[in-house]
Structure formats: structure tokens, C-alpha cells
């Protein structure tokens, strides 16, 4: 039976599939066809295509799609500083702005950037400054005392300076020499403003004359009183430094022939420049070049331009032939600013104060590739005689030496566009006989200070070190981030205050997220919510989904902004909008927020700030160093707090005393340790680890706000008290007494007057009734009728 049974079962299993094959499908063992996903449209509203990276290109005066020569790589040359003085905020405008762009291209878009930057250590400005500084310091060393001869020397230099700098103004030279004090009085703010329109350096020159003239008069007075010490002599010379330096250079500049003099000055200021850049968190260049190290290459480069027919030799100098180049063999001169061709002022400024005196130019627009050196200038050998490189050729040679005949990006300040960058392009394209040496030219916008043009030559500049005494590098970078990199930027106090507030907003948000996440990790909930019946549920509801959607939209919008020529102002707006929306979500309380979502948002914001070069998540001083010592300090504070609370309990103190002790722990003891306690609506506190300075600053701001609020409340209370007291004073008279007074004043009353009197008496009845309790209070207490007594009456009436 058992065998038969099995046979029947097997037979049934064998037959059934065949009988039902047409109605039941067999599961396939082959992979189904994969369905290609379609991307969600994240492009900006109204855009026909997803955003692609575009850069504002000075060669087209438009935003053009960025296409690197080598995919994934960027070759970039940035014009570096001419190092003869302290770097100022105008330099920061270029170098910090380009650093932001470089960081975005590297860390956000993922390019490998070879960033080449030069140091110009051979230049007319350096030669003049080095000579003048050397001669002035020598004069100070060789002058042992104050005497009539020194005063005569300074007065003579002052006179020559006045003749030179005031020559543009009719009658000014004679007026200044005839009666300087009267001339000073004539220079009202209005007259100064008019003079600056004629000569933008007038205010600087006038100031130099003022300071020196005052020092001369003081020196004469000191000498008349027998004061001849070296200190008095140095005081006169230091006050007249600008004036004496020019005079000394004119007299003895040609005698300065020690090459070390021309190397020491730029070497010092180069070190100071890179120190400033490090403090601003500007990345160092991938390759750093110095003009003084590339002179042989410059000579070869110039010779090839001559050989190609685009330069000529004249009086030991070599000039670029702009007329020959422009329009010849597909070449174009002044690609960046063709409208500036022939601008004499710009051309002369580009040639330098020493180069402008060279001879042999065929055309006004021609510029020096090699300058024949005169006595008092550094020299190098060349086929054309002893000389030195022109300013414009330096960058062409150094950039070509590293990056070759074509580069992706060249950058610098907008003030260099013509003639410097236009001349660079012409030289290099003449050397390589190519049509385009640079594919994208980026220019940082001008910097103004409180609406005024800033210039080192005008001596109205703010050095980077001066700016860093007032603001942190992070605050300066945030200020730059909220301004387009290629437009004019006004560096002003109100704008910096906005940057400081933005910094606080971002830091507070990140600190709050960290504190909330720490609390949720330590409260045992693991980010879940308890329900009735001891059940739990997740924290991914409609609020979380809405915030996630908003987050993703801000990420997309930030990407679109960075594709739009690195538009950091819009990117920052998107980040701040995300913080604002997330803060509204956080306000619902720690018991309901999703910590993972908050940390995801915070992590993205930190990453974006890091990409921009903003160390917003930089660890505070509190949590570093010896953790055991920090822990002991916290424990001592808590132990002290416990002792005070225990004693207060034993003394049966009022509840207010306990609250006072709690405030003292928060505002004094823990604040000194950098521990912040943020009181929440649910009666608990968020714990944050910051720096002691941050906590105390926040505490002081809070206390100042409370004090201002209390003062405002006290003022309002005093006003109400005075108003009440004034009213009660009107109720001293009975209605009958008032009526008697009015009828004596006007025995015969018209209808209108009687109507008015009736209203006045009705009001007096009310005032008289209000006065009675106060009058009784004065009688019972024996107090004088004054504001203090009225306040006591109100307190007693409560």
C-alpha cells in the first residue's frame, strides 16, 4: 500500500503541470530588462538645460562655458604682487577672491589646478623705493644732531617738493612759499575736493607738506632753546621722510650701485606678503616664480619676438611694435580693452616712472620689453647692452616657462587689464605666433573703502594687518563671499558688521545642532518618540520630508549658483535660507526633531564653508589640550555649586536664591570654561562647548540686552507714574471749588461756555473721587505730597 500510494502521488505531480501550462506562468530564471531611470529636473526655473560651469571671461565680456584644455585639469597663472610695501586690502580683493574661485574649482568641481603665481621683484617702484629708503637711512645714520644746516637741508627739500607737486595749480607755489599758514587756511574741505579733481594725489602731497612744515617750525623752536640732540634731528627727518627721500634720490640716486640694496627690499616684503596670505587662509601657489630668477629666459624670449618681427631695438632698449602686431597674421592688440588704445596716462603708468624716460619709441602705444639701465639701477647683460626686463614681459616669460603656449586661466586685478594684461597677451602671442595664448581671463573688481577709491600711491590704503586687527580672517572671507568677485566691492564697516552677524548665525546653528545631537544620543531615546502603551515610533514625518525637500532644493540652487561664474553671493543666500528653515524646525524641541537629518544638513553646510575656505567648524580651544584638567575644572565648578545649594537649603533660603545660584553657575563659572548652557522652553538646557571668549561675549550681549530692556521698562514705568501723579494732582479741588473759580473768572457765560463748564465739572467729579484715597493715604502716613509718596500709595493699594 505504501508503494502504491507513493506512485499515485508522483503521477499526480507529473501530470498536473502539463495540464495547466496554458493558464499558469513559470517563474523565469533570466534577469528582467533594466529600466533606465529618468533624472528629476533640477535645472533653474526657465532654463532649457541643466546648469554647466560658466566663468565671466574678460576676453568676451560675458559668461562663457568653461572647457579646459585637458579634461579634469586646469592650468592657471595669477599675477602676483610687486613687493615694495605692505600688502593692503586691494591686494586681498584679488588674491582672496581668486582663492575662493580656485577652491571651488578644486574642491567642488573636482579639477586638479596647477596654480602658478609670480613675485615681481624687479620693477621701477622697487628700484625707487629701495634707493630712497637706503639714502634716507644713511642720512639718519650720518646726522648726529639737530643744527641749522639740517633744518636748511629739509627746508630746501620742502621748497623743491612744493614746486613740483603744486605746479598744476595756478599761484599755489608762490602762495605756499609766501605764507604757508594762510595757504593752509585756504585749503578748506571744499577746496581740497576741487584740487583732487585736478590731481588725485593732491591731498597726499598737501599732507606731506603740512607734516614737514610743522616739524620744521618745531625744530627751529627747539634749536633756539638749545635742543640739539639726535632725537630732535630724527624727529624732523622722520616727519619729512617723503620729501627728503625724493630730494636725496634726485641728488644721489645715480650713485647707488650695490645689487643687494635692490634685493633686500623685495625679499622682506615678499615674506610679509606670504605671511598675510597665510593669515587670510589663502592657499599657496602650486608654483611660485620670481622675476629675478628668470632673467636669462626673458632675454631669450625677447630675442625670439624680435626674430618674429614684432619688436625692435632702440638706444639699448627693446620695444614691442604694436602697429606691426595689430591686425597682422590674425593678431589683435588690446584684446581686453581695445577702447584704451592710445590712452597716454595708462600707457605711461604701465611703463613706470623710470621707463617713461626711455627714448626710441616708434609709436606712442609701443612698450618696453627690455629697458636700458641707467646709473643707480640694477643691471643684467643682454645682446642689446646692460639693462633690465620691462614689467609686462616678466609675466609672459614666467607663465610660458611653466604652462607653455596655451593656458586655461589667467587672472589678476581689473586695474591691470590695460595695458599690462593686454601687453602680456600681445607679447606671448607674438612669441608663439599663435592666435590665443589664454582661454579665460578673470579679473577681480575694484576695491573701494567707504565709497572712496583705495590706492597705495595715494596712501589711503588699509593694510591687511590693519584689517586683521579689527576683523578675523574668517569674517573678511565671509564679507568677500557675499560680493561678486568681478564687480566693485565697497569695504565698509556696515558691511563687515553684516558679515560678523552672518558668522554668528552659522556658528550658532552648528553649535545648536551639535548640542541637540549630543542630548539625543545621551537621553536613551536613540532619536525615537514614545507613544502611549510604551510603544515607540520613528521621527520621519511630514515635517522631516518637507525639510528634506527644502534641503535638496537649496543644494541644487547652490550648484546652479556656483555654475553661474562662481556666484558665491547667491550660494551664501541659499545656505542662510537653509539655516533659517532648519531653525524653525529645531524650534519644535529636542523631543521631536530628527538628529540624523539635522546632522546631514550641518555636515553639508560645513563642507560648503570648507570649500569656500571658511573654517567655520574649527575646534574651539575649550576641548583641546589637557582634557583631564578641563574635566577637573568643570567638576570643581559643580562641586562649588553643590556646596552653595546645600547651604542655601540648610539656611532655608527663598526660591529666588536657588535661581540666582543657577544663573551664577551658567554665567560665571561655566562661562569661564567655555561651557554654554542654552535654556530651552521645556525647562532643560542645551550644553555647548565653545571658547570662553565666545561664551562670555554671548553672555555679555544677553546681559546688555536685558539691561536695555529693563531700562526701557523702568523708563516706561516712570512715565506712567508721572502721568498718574499729574492726574491725581488735578483731583485736589472739589467740583464745587472749581465751579466757583470759573464763575468768578467769567460771571456772564454764553451757552457754549456753560456747556464746556458742565463737561469740565463732570471730569472733575471723577478726578476728585480718584484723589480721595490718595489724600487719605497722605493724611494717615504723614507723608509729603510728591512722586515718591504717590508710588508708595500705589504699592500699598495692590
Coordinates of C-alpha atoms in Angstrom, one line a residue, residues 239-562:
X239 CA 58.3 113.8 9.7
X240 CA 59.9 114.9 6.4
X241 CA 60.7 111.4 5.1
X242 CA 58.6 111.6 1.9
X243 CA 60.0 115.0 1.0
X244 CA 63.7 114.2 1.9
X245 CA 63.6 110.8 0.1
X246 CA 62.7 112.4 -3.2
X247 CA 65.4 115.1 -2.8
X248 CA 68.0 112.6 -1.8
X249 CA 67.2 110.3 -4.7
X250 CA 67.4 113.2 -7.2
X251 CA 70.8 114.2 -5.8
X252 CA 72.4 110.8 -5.1
X253 CA 70.2 108.1 -6.7
X254 CA 72.5 107.5 -9.6
X255 CA 75.3 106.6 -7.1
X256 CA 73.5 103.6 -5.6
X257 CA 75.1 100.6 -7.3
X258 CA 75.0 97.8 -4.7
X259 CA 72.8 95.0 -6.1
X260 CA 72.0 93.8 -2.5
X261 CA 70.1 97.1 -2.0
X262 CA 67.7 96.1 -4.8
X263 CA 67.2 92.6 -3.5
X264 CA 66.8 93.1 0.3
X265 CA 63.6 95.3 0.0
X266 CA 61.6 92.9 -2.2
X267 CA 62.8 89.9 -0.2
X268 CA 61.5 91.4 3.0
X269 CA 58.1 92.4 1.6
X270 CA 57.7 89.1 -0.2
X271 CA 58.0 87.3 3.2
X272 CA 55.4 89.8 4.7
X273 CA 53.1 89.2 1.7
X274 CA 53.0 85.4 2.2
X275 CA 52.6 85.8 5.9
X276 CA 49.5 88.0 5.2
X277 CA 48.2 85.4 2.8
X278 CA 48.6 82.6 5.3
X279 CA 46.7 84.6 7.9
X280 CA 43.9 85.1 5.4
X281 CA 43.9 81.3 4.7
X282 CA 44.8 81.8 1.1
X283 CA 46.3 78.6 -0.4
X284 CA 49.9 78.9 -1.5
X285 CA 50.6 78.7 -5.3
X286 CA 51.4 75.3 -6.8
X287 CA 54.4 77.0 -8.5
X288 CA 55.9 80.3 -7.3
X289 CA 58.1 82.3 -9.7
X290 CA 60.3 85.4 -9.2
X291 CA 61.4 87.7 -12.0
X292 CA 65.0 87.9 -10.7
X293 CA 65.3 84.1 -11.3
X294 CA 64.1 84.3 -14.9
X295 CA 66.2 87.0 -16.5
X296 CA 68.1 84.6 -18.9
X297 CA 64.7 83.2 -20.1
X298 CA 63.4 86.8 -20.5
X299 CA 66.4 87.7 -22.7
X300 CA 65.8 84.6 -25.0
X301 CA 62.0 85.4 -25.1
X302 CA 62.6 89.0 -26.2
X303 CA 65.1 87.9 -28.8
X304 CA 62.5 85.5 -30.4
X305 CA 59.9 88.3 -30.5
X306 CA 62.5 90.4 -32.4
X307 CA 63.2 87.4 -34.7
X308 CA 59.5 87.0 -35.4
X309 CA 59.3 90.7 -36.5
X310 CA 57.3 92.1 -33.7
X311 CA 59.9 94.1 -31.7
X312 CA 62.8 96.5 -32.4
X313 CA 66.0 97.7 -30.7
X314 CA 66.4 101.4 -29.9
X315 CA 69.1 103.1 -27.8
X316 CA 69.9 99.8 -25.9
X317 CA 66.2 99.1 -25.2
X318 CA 63.8 96.8 -26.9
X319 CA 60.2 97.8 -27.7
X320 CA 57.2 95.9 -28.8
X321 CA 55.9 97.0 -32.2
X322 CA 52.2 97.4 -31.6
X323 CA 51.5 98.7 -35.1
X324 CA 53.3 95.8 -36.7
X325 CA 51.5 93.3 -34.5
X326 CA 47.9 94.6 -34.6
X327 CA 46.0 93.1 -37.5
X328 CA 49.0 91.2 -38.8
X329 CA 48.6 87.4 -39.3
X330 CA 45.4 87.2 -37.3
X331 CA 46.9 89.1 -34.4
X332 CA 45.0 91.7 -32.4
X333 CA 46.4 94.2 -29.9
X334 CA 44.4 95.2 -26.8
X335 CA 42.0 92.2 -26.8
X336 CA 40.8 93.0 -23.3
X337 CA 40.3 96.8 -23.7
X338 CA 40.6 97.9 -27.3
X339 CA 39.0 101.2 -26.3
X340 CA 42.0 102.0 -24.2
X341 CA 44.5 102.0 -27.1
X342 CA 46.4 105.3 -27.2
X343 CA 45.4 106.2 -23.6
X344 CA 48.6 108.2 -22.7
X345 CA 48.1 108.2 -19.0
X346 CA 47.6 104.4 -18.8
X347 CA 50.5 103.7 -21.2
X348 CA 52.9 105.9 -19.2
X349 CA 51.8 104.3 -15.9
X350 CA 52.4 100.9 -17.4
X351 CA 55.9 101.9 -18.4
X352 CA 56.8 103.0 -14.9
X353 CA 58.3 106.3 -13.7
X354 CA 61.8 105.3 -14.8
X355 CA 60.8 103.6 -18.1
X356 CA 58.8 106.6 -19.2
X357 CA 62.1 108.5 -19.7
X358 CA 63.4 105.9 -22.2
X359 CA 63.9 107.0 -25.8
X360 CA 63.5 105.5 -29.2
X361 CA 59.8 104.5 -29.4
X362 CA 58.3 104.4 -32.9
X363 CA 54.7 104.7 -31.7
X364 CA 53.1 106.0 -28.6
X365 CA 51.5 102.6 -27.9
X366 CA 54.8 100.7 -28.1
X367 CA 56.1 99.4 -24.8
X368 CA 59.5 98.3 -23.4
X369 CA 60.4 94.6 -23.4
X370 CA 63.9 95.4 -22.2
X371 CA 65.0 98.6 -20.6
X372 CA 68.5 100.1 -21.0
X373 CA 69.7 100.7 -17.4
X374 CA 70.9 104.0 -16.2
X375 CA 73.2 104.6 -13.2
X376 CA 71.5 103.8 -9.9
X377 CA 69.6 100.8 -11.4
X378 CA 70.2 97.0 -11.3
X379 CA 71.7 95.6 -14.5
X380 CA 71.9 92.3 -16.4
X381 CA 73.8 91.5 -19.6
X382 CA 71.9 91.2 -22.9
X383 CA 72.6 91.2 -26.6
X384 CA 71.4 94.9 -26.6
X385 CA 73.6 96.0 -23.7
X386 CA 73.2 96.2 -20.0
X387 CA 69.7 96.6 -18.8
X388 CA 66.7 95.0 -17.1
X389 CA 63.4 93.5 -18.0
X390 CA 60.3 95.5 -18.8
X391 CA 57.3 95.0 -16.5
X392 CA 55.0 93.3 -19.0
X393 CA 57.4 90.8 -20.4
X394 CA 58.0 89.3 -16.9
X395 CA 54.7 87.5 -16.6
X396 CA 54.7 86.3 -20.2
X397 CA 58.0 84.6 -19.7
X398 CA 57.3 83.0 -16.3
X399 CA 53.8 81.8 -17.3
X400 CA 55.1 80.4 -20.5
X401 CA 58.0 78.7 -18.8
X402 CA 55.6 76.7 -16.6
X403 CA 52.4 76.5 -18.6
X404 CA 53.6 76.7 -22.2
X405 CA 51.9 78.1 -25.3
X406 CA 48.3 77.9 -24.1
X407 CA 46.7 78.1 -20.7
X408 CA 43.2 77.7 -19.3
X409 CA 43.0 80.7 -17.0
X410 CA 44.9 84.0 -16.4
X411 CA 43.8 86.3 -13.6
X412 CA 44.6 89.5 -11.8
X413 CA 43.0 92.8 -10.7
X414 CA 40.9 94.7 -13.1
X415 CA 43.3 97.7 -12.9
X416 CA 45.9 95.5 -14.7
X417 CA 43.7 94.8 -17.7
X418 CA 45.2 97.6 -19.8
X419 CA 48.0 97.9 -20.5
X420 CA 49.6 95.1 -18.5
X421 CA 47.4 92.1 -19.4
X422 CA 46.8 93.3 -23.0
X423 CA 50.6 93.7 -23.4
X424 CA 51.1 90.2 -21.9
X425 CA 48.7 88.7 -24.5
X426 CA 50.4 90.6 -27.4
X427 CA 53.9 89.6 -26.3
X428 CA 53.1 85.9 -25.8
X429 CA 51.1 85.6 -29.0
X430 CA 53.9 87.3 -30.8
X431 CA 56.4 84.8 -29.3
X432 CA 54.4 81.7 -30.1
X433 CA 52.9 83.3 -33.2
X434 CA 49.5 81.9 -32.0
X435 CA 46.1 83.4 -32.1
X436 CA 45.1 82.8 -28.4
X437 CA 47.5 82.3 -25.5
X438 CA 44.9 82.5 -22.8
X439 CA 41.4 80.9 -23.0
X440 CA 39.7 82.6 -20.0
X441 CA 40.8 85.9 -18.4
X442 CA 39.4 86.5 -14.9
X443 CA 39.6 90.0 -13.4
X444 CA 38.7 90.8 -9.7
X445 CA 36.7 94.0 -9.3
X446 CA 38.0 97.2 -7.8
X447 CA 38.0 97.8 -4.0
X448 CA 36.7 101.0 -2.5
X449 CA 36.8 101.9 1.2
X450 CA 33.7 103.6 2.5
X451 CA 32.9 104.7 -1.1
X452 CA 36.4 106.1 -1.8
X453 CA 38.9 104.6 -4.3
X454 CA 41.8 102.9 -2.4
X455 CA 45.3 103.2 -3.8
X456 CA 48.8 102.6 -2.5
X457 CA 50.1 105.5 -4.5
X458 CA 47.5 107.7 -2.8
X459 CA 48.4 106.4 0.7
X460 CA 44.8 105.9 1.6
X461 CA 45.0 102.2 1.8
X462 CA 44.2 99.8 4.7
X463 CA 46.9 97.1 5.1
X464 CA 45.9 93.5 5.6
X465 CA 47.5 93.6 9.0
X466 CA 45.5 96.6 10.0
X467 CA 42.3 95.0 8.8
X468 CA 43.1 91.8 10.8
X469 CA 43.4 93.9 14.0
X470 CA 39.7 94.7 13.7
X471 CA 38.3 91.6 11.9
X472 CA 39.1 87.9 11.8
X473 CA 40.3 86.3 8.6
X474 CA 37.0 84.3 8.6
X475 CA 34.9 87.5 8.8
X476 CA 36.8 89.1 6.0
X477 CA 36.4 86.0 3.8
X478 CA 32.6 85.9 4.5
X479 CA 32.5 89.6 3.5
X480 CA 34.2 88.7 0.2
X481 CA 31.8 85.8 -0.3
X482 CA 28.7 88.0 -0.3
X483 CA 30.1 90.1 -3.1
X484 CA 30.5 89.1 -6.8
X485 CA 34.2 88.5 -7.4
X486 CA 34.3 90.5 -10.7
X487 CA 32.4 93.7 -9.6
X488 CA 33.4 96.7 -7.5
X489 CA 33.4 96.0 -3.8
X490 CA 33.0 98.7 -1.1
X491 CA 34.9 97.7 2.1
X492 CA 32.9 99.4 4.8
X493 CA 32.1 99.0 8.5
X494 CA 28.3 98.4 8.0
X495 CA 29.1 95.6 5.5
X496 CA 31.6 94.0 7.9
X497 CA 29.0 94.1 10.7
X498 CA 26.7 92.1 8.4
X499 CA 29.5 89.6 7.9
X500 CA 30.0 89.3 11.6
X501 CA 26.3 88.7 12.1
X502 CA 26.3 86.0 9.4
X503 CA 29.3 84.3 11.0
X504 CA 27.4 84.2 14.3
X505 CA 24.3 82.8 12.6
X506 CA 26.2 80.0 11.0
X507 CA 28.2 79.2 14.2
X508 CA 25.1 79.3 16.4
X509 CA 23.3 76.9 14.1
X510 CA 26.1 74.4 14.0
X511 CA 26.6 74.6 17.8
X512 CA 22.8 74.1 18.3
X513 CA 22.8 71.0 16.0
X514 CA 25.8 69.5 17.9
X515 CA 24.2 70.2 21.2
X516 CA 20.8 68.7 20.2
X517 CA 22.5 65.6 18.7
X518 CA 24.6 65.1 21.9
X519 CA 21.5 65.4 24.0
X520 CA 19.5 62.9 21.9
X521 CA 22.4 60.4 22.0
X522 CA 22.6 60.7 25.7
X523 CA 18.9 60.6 26.6
X524 CA 18.4 56.9 25.7
X525 CA 15.7 57.6 23.1
X526 CA 18.0 56.9 20.1
X527 CA 16.0 59.5 18.2
X528 CA 12.7 57.8 18.6
X529 CA 9.4 59.1 20.1
X530 CA 7.5 57.3 22.8
X531 CA 3.8 56.6 22.3
X532 CA 1.0 55.5 24.6
X533 CA 1.3 52.0 25.8
X534 CA 5.1 52.2 25.9
X535 CA 5.3 51.8 22.1
X536 CA 7.8 53.8 20.0
X537 CA 7.8 55.4 16.6
X538 CA 10.2 57.0 14.1
X539 CA 10.8 60.7 13.6
X540 CA 10.4 60.8 9.8
X541 CA 7.1 62.5 9.3
X542 CA 5.7 65.3 7.1
X543 CA 7.9 67.9 8.8
X544 CA 11.1 65.9 8.1
X545 CA 10.1 65.3 4.5
X546 CA 9.4 68.9 3.9
X547 CA 12.7 69.9 5.4
X548 CA 14.5 67.3 3.3
X549 CA 12.8 68.6 0.1
X550 CA 13.8 72.1 1.0
X551 CA 17.4 71.0 1.7
X552 CA 17.7 69.2 -1.6
X553 CA 16.3 72.3 -3.4
X554 CA 18.9 74.5 -1.7
X555 CA 21.7 72.1 -2.7
X556 CA 20.5 72.3 -6.3
X557 CA 20.2 76.1 -6.2
X558 CA 23.7 76.3 -4.7
X559 CA 25.1 74.1 -7.5
X560 CA 23.4 76.3 -10.1
X561 CA 24.9 79.5 -8.4
X562 CA 28.4 78.0 -8.5

